[in-house]
CSV table of C-alpha atoms and ligand atoms in Angstrom, one decimal:
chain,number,residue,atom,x,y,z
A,117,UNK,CA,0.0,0.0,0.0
A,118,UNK,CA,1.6,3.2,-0.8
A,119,UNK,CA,1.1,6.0,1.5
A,120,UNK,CA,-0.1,9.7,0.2
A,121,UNK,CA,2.6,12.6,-0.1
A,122,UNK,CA,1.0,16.2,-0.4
A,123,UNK,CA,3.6,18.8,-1.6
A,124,UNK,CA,3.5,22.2,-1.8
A,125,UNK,CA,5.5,24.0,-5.0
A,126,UNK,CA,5.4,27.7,-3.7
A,127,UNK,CA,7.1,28.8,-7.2
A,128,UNK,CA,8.2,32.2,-7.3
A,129,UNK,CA,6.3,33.2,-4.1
A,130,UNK,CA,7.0,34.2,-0.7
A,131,UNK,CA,9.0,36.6,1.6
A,132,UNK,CA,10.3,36.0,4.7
A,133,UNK,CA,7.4,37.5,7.0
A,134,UNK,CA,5.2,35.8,4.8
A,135,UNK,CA,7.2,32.3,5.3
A,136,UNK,CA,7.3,33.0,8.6
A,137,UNK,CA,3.3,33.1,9.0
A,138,UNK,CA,2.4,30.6,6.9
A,139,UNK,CA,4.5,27.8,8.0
A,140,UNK,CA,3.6,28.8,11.7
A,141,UNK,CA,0.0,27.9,10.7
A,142,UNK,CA,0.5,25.2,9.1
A,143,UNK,CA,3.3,23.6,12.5
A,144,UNK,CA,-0.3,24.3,14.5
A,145,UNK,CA,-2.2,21.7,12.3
A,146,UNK,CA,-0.2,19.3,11.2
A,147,UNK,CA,1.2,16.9,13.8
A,148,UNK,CA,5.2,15.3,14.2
A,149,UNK,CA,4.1,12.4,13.5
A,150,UNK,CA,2.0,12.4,10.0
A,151,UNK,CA,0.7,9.8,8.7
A,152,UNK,CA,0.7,11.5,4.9
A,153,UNK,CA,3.8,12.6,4.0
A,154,UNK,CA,3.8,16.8,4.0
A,155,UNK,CA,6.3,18.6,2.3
A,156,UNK,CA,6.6,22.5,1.1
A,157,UNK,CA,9.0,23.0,-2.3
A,158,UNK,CA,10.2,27.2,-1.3
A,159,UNK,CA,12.4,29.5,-3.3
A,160,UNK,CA,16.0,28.0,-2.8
A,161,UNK,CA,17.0,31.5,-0.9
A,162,UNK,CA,14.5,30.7,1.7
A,163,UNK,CA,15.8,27.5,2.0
A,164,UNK,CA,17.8,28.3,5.5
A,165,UNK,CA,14.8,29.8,6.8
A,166,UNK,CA,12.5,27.3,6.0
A,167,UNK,CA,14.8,24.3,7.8
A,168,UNK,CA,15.2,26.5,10.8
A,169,UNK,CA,11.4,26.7,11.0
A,170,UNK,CA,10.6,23.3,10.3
A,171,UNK,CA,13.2,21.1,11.7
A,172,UNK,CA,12.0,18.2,13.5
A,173,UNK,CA,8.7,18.8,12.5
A,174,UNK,CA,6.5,16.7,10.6
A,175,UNK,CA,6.6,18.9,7.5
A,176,UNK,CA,9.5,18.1,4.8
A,177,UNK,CA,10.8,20.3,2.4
A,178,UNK,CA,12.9,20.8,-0.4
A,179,UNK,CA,13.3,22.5,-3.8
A,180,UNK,CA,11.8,23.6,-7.1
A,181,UNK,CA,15.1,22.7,-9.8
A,182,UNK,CA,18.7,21.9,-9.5
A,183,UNK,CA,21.2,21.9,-11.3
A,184,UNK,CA,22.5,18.7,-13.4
A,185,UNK,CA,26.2,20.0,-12.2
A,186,UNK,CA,27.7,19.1,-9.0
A,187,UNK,CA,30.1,21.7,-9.0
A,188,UNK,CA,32.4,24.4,-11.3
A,189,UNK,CA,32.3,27.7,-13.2
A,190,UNK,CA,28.1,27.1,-13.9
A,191,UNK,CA,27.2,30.8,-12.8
A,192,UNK,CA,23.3,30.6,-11.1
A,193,UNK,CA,23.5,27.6,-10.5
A,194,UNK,CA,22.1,25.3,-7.2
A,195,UNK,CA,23.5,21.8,-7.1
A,196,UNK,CA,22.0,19.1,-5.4
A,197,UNK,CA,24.7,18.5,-2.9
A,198,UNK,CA,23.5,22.3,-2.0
A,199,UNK,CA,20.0,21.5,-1.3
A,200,UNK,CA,21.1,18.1,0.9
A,201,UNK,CA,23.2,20.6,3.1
A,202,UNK,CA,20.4,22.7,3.6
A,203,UNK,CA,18.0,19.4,4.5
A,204,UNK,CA,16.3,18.9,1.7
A,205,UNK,CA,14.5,15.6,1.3
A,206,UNK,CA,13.0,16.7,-2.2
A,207,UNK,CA,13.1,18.2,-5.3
A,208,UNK,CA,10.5,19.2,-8.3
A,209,UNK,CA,12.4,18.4,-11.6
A,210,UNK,CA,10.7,18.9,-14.9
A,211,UNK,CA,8.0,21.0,-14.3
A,212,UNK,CA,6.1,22.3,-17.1
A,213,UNK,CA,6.9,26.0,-16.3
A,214,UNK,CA,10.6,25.5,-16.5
A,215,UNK,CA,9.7,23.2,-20.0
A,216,UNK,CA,7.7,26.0,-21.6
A,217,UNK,CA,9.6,28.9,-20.1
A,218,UNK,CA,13.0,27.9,-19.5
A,219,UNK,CA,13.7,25.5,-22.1
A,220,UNK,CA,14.4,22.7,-20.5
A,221,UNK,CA,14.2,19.4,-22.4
A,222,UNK,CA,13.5,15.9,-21.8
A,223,UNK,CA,16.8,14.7,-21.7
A,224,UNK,CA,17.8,17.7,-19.4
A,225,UNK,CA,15.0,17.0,-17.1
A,226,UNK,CA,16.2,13.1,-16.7
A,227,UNK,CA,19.4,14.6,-16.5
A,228,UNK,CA,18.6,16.4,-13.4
A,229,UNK,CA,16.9,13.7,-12.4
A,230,UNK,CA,20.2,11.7,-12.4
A,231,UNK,CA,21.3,14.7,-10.3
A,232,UNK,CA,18.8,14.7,-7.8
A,233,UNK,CA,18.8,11.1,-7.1
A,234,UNK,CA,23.1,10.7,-6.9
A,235,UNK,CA,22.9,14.0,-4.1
A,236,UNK,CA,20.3,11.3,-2.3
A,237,UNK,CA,16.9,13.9,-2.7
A,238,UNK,CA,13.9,11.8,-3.9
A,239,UNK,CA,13.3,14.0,-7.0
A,240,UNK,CA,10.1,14.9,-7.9
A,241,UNK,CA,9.8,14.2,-11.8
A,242,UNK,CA,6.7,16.2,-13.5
A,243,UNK,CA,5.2,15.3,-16.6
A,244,UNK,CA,2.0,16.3,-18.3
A,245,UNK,CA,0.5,17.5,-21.8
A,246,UNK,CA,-0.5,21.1,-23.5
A,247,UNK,CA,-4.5,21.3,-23.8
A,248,UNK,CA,-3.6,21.3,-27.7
A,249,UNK,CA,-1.5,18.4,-27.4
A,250,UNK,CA,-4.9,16.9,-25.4
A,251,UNK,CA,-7.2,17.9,-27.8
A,252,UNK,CA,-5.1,16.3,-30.7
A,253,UNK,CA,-5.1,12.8,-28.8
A,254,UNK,CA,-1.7,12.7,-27.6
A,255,UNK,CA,-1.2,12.5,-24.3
A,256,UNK,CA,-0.3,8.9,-23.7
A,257,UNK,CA,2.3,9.6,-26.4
A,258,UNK,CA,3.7,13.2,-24.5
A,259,UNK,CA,3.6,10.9,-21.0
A,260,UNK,CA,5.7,8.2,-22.8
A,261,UNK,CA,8.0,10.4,-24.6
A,262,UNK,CA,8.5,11.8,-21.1
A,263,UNK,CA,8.9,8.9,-19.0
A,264,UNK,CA,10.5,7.6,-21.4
A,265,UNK,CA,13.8,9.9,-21.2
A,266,UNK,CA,14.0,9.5,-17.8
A,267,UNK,CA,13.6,5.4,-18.3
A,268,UNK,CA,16.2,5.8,-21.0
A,269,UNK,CA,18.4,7.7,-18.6
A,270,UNK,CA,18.4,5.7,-15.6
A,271,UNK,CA,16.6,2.4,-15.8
A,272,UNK,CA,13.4,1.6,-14.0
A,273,UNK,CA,15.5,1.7,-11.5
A,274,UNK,CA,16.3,5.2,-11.0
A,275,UNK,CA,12.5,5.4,-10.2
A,276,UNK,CA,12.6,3.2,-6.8
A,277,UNK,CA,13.4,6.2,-4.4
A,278,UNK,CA,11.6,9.2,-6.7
A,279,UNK,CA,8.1,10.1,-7.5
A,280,UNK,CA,6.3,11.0,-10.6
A,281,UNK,CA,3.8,13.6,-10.8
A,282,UNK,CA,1.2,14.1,-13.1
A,283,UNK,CA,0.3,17.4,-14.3
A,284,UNK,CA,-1.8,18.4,-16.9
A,285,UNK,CA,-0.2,22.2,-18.3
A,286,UNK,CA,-4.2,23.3,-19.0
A,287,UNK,CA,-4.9,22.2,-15.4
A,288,UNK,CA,-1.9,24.3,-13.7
A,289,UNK,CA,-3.0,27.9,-12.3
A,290,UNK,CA,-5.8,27.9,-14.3
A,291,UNK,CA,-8.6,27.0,-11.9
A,292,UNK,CA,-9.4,23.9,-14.3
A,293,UNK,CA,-8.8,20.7,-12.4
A,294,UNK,CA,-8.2,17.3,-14.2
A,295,UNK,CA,-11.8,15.1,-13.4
A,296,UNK,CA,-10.7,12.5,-11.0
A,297,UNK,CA,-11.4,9.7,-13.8
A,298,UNK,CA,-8.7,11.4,-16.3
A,299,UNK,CA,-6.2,12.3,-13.8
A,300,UNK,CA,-6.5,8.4,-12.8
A,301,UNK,CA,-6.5,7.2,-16.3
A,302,UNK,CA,-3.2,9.4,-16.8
A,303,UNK,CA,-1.9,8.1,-13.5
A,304,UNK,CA,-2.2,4.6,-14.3
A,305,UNK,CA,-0.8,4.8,-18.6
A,306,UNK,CA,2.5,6.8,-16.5
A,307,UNK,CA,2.5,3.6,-13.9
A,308,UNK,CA,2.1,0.8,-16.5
A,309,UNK,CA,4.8,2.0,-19.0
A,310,UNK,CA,7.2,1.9,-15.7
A,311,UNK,CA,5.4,-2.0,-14.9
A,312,UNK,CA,6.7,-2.7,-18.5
A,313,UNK,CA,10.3,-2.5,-17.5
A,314,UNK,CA,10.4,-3.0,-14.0
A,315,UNK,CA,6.5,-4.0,-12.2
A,316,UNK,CA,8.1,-4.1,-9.2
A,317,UNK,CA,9.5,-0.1,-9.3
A,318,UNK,CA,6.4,0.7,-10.6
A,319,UNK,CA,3.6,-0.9,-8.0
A,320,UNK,CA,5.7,1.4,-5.5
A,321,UNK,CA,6.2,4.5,-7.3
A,322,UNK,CA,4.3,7.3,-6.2
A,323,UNK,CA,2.2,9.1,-8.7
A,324,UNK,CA,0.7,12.5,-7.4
A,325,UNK,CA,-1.7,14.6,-9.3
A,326,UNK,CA,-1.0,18.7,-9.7
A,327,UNK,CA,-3.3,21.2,-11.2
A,328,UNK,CA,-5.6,23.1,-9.5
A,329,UNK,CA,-5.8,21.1,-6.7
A,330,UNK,CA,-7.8,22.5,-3.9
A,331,UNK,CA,-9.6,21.8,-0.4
A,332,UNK,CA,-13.0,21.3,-2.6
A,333,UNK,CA,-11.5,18.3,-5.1
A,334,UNK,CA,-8.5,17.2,-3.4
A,335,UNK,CA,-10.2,14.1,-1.6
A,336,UNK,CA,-12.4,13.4,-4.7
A,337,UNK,CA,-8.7,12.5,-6.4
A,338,UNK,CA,-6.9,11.1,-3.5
A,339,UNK,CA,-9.4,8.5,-3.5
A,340,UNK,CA,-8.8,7.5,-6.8
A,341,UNK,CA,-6.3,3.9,-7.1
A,342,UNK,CA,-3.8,5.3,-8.9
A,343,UNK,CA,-3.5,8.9,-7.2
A,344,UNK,CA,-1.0,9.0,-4.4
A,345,UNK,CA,-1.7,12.3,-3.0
A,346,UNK,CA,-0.9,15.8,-4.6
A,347,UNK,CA,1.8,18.6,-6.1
A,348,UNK,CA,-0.1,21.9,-4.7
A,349,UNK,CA,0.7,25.2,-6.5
A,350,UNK,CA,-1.5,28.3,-5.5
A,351,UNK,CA,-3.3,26.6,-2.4
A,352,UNK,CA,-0.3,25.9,-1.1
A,353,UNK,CA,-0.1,29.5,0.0
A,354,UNK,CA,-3.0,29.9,2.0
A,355,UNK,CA,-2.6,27.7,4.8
A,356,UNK,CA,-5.7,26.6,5.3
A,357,UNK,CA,-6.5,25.3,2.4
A,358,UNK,CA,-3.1,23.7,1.9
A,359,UNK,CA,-3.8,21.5,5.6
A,360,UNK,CA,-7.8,20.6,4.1
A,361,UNK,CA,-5.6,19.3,1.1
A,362,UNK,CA,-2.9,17.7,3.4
A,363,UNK,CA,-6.2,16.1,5.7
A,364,UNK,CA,-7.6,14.7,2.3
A,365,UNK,CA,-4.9,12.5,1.8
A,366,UNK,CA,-5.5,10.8,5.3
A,367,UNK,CA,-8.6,9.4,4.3
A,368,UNK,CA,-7.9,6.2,2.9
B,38,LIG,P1,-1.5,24.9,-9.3
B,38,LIG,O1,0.0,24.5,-9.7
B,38,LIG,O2,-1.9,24.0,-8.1
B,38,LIG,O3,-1.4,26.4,-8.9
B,38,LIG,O4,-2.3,24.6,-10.5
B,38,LIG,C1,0.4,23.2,-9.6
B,38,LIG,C2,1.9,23.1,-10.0
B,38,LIG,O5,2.3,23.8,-10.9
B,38,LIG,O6,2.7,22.3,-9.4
């Protein structure tokens, strides 16, 4: 049975007063020891803060990119080893903003991957199609072009300490939230292209849903087989809506 991991990806969002007040509320709701995993993905420079504040508590947290370098002359760079020294447990890698915006490729994103995983952070690998790419009928070809470069880079094996998310771009910030049935049906195509290498790997993977996930539909997807919890953009600033989120996933 896999247990239910709900992160928070703050993106480029925060200050430290705000930090301050938002992970306070959320140490006065959820408990040491958690039975759902809880982490919060900040802004690397808040990263100090963020461990001083919730050391020893039961919230995790970690970062939003690294870099596929360890070390050397890569100006602006954050290597994983970095993000380990500041606590980190994880790391988003691949998200679709950093795709669209930023460039990054396939084969960087499994790259970082690689990255992550050799620091020791469980990387958090996102994949997901356009709406147009949707509307054509492609997005079990965009998940395995995706999964694939990071099966290509690593093995099935790279995936036994990392987790997948699943986030549809037309469903991020927009207010538009995959139904539970497609983010479920997109959940398990990701999970059985992993089975067909390695169906051990894959029965234990995590597979968490991002997109417009709120208090109102988070435990509507959470109960879904193939759903292991959630990757929480915009209500993972308000803290109240980001602990209904987190209390969704204890419902089994
Ligand atoms: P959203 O973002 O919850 O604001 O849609 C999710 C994400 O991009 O990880």
């Amino acid at each position: 049975m896999r247990s239910k991991i709900v992160v928070g990806n703050w993106k480029l969002n925060g200050s430290l007063a705000g930090n301050e007040a938002l992970l306070k509320a959320l140490l006065r709701d959820i408990p040491r020891e958690n039975p759902a995993a809880c982490a919060v993905c900040v802004p690397s420079p808040y990263l100090a803060q963020v461990r001083a504040l919730l050391e020893g508590s039961g919230i995790a947290w970690g970062a939003q990119d690294l870099s596929r370098f360890d070390q050397g002359a890569y100006t602006g760079e954050v290597s994983g080893r970095m993000l380990v020294e500041l606590g980190c447990r994880y790391v988003i890698v691949g998200h679709s903003e950093r795709r669209t915006i930023f460039g990054e490729t396939d084969a960087l994103a499994a790259q970082k991957y690689v990255a992550a995983r050799n620091a020791g952070l469980t990387p958090i690998f996102c994949v997901g199609e356009t709406l147009q790419e949707r509307e054509r009928g492609e997005m079990q070809s965009v998940l395995a072009r995706q999964v694939d470069a990071l099966l290509h880079a690593y093995g099935a094996v790279g995936l036994e300490r990392g987790i997948v998310a699943y986030e549809p771009v037309w469903a991020i910030g927009t207010g538009r939230t995959a139904t539970a049935a497609q983010a479920d049906e997109a959940h398990a195509f990701i999970r059985g292209r992993i089975a067909a290498k390695d169906e051990a790997v894959a029965r234990q993977l995590p597979i968490l849903y991002g997109g417009s996930v709120k208090a109102a539909n988070a435990a509507e997807l959470f109960a879904m087989p193939n759903v292991d919890g959630g990757l929480v953009g915009g209500a993972s600033l308000v803290a109240q809506e980001f602990v209904a989120i987190w209390r969704a996933a204890l419902v089994r």
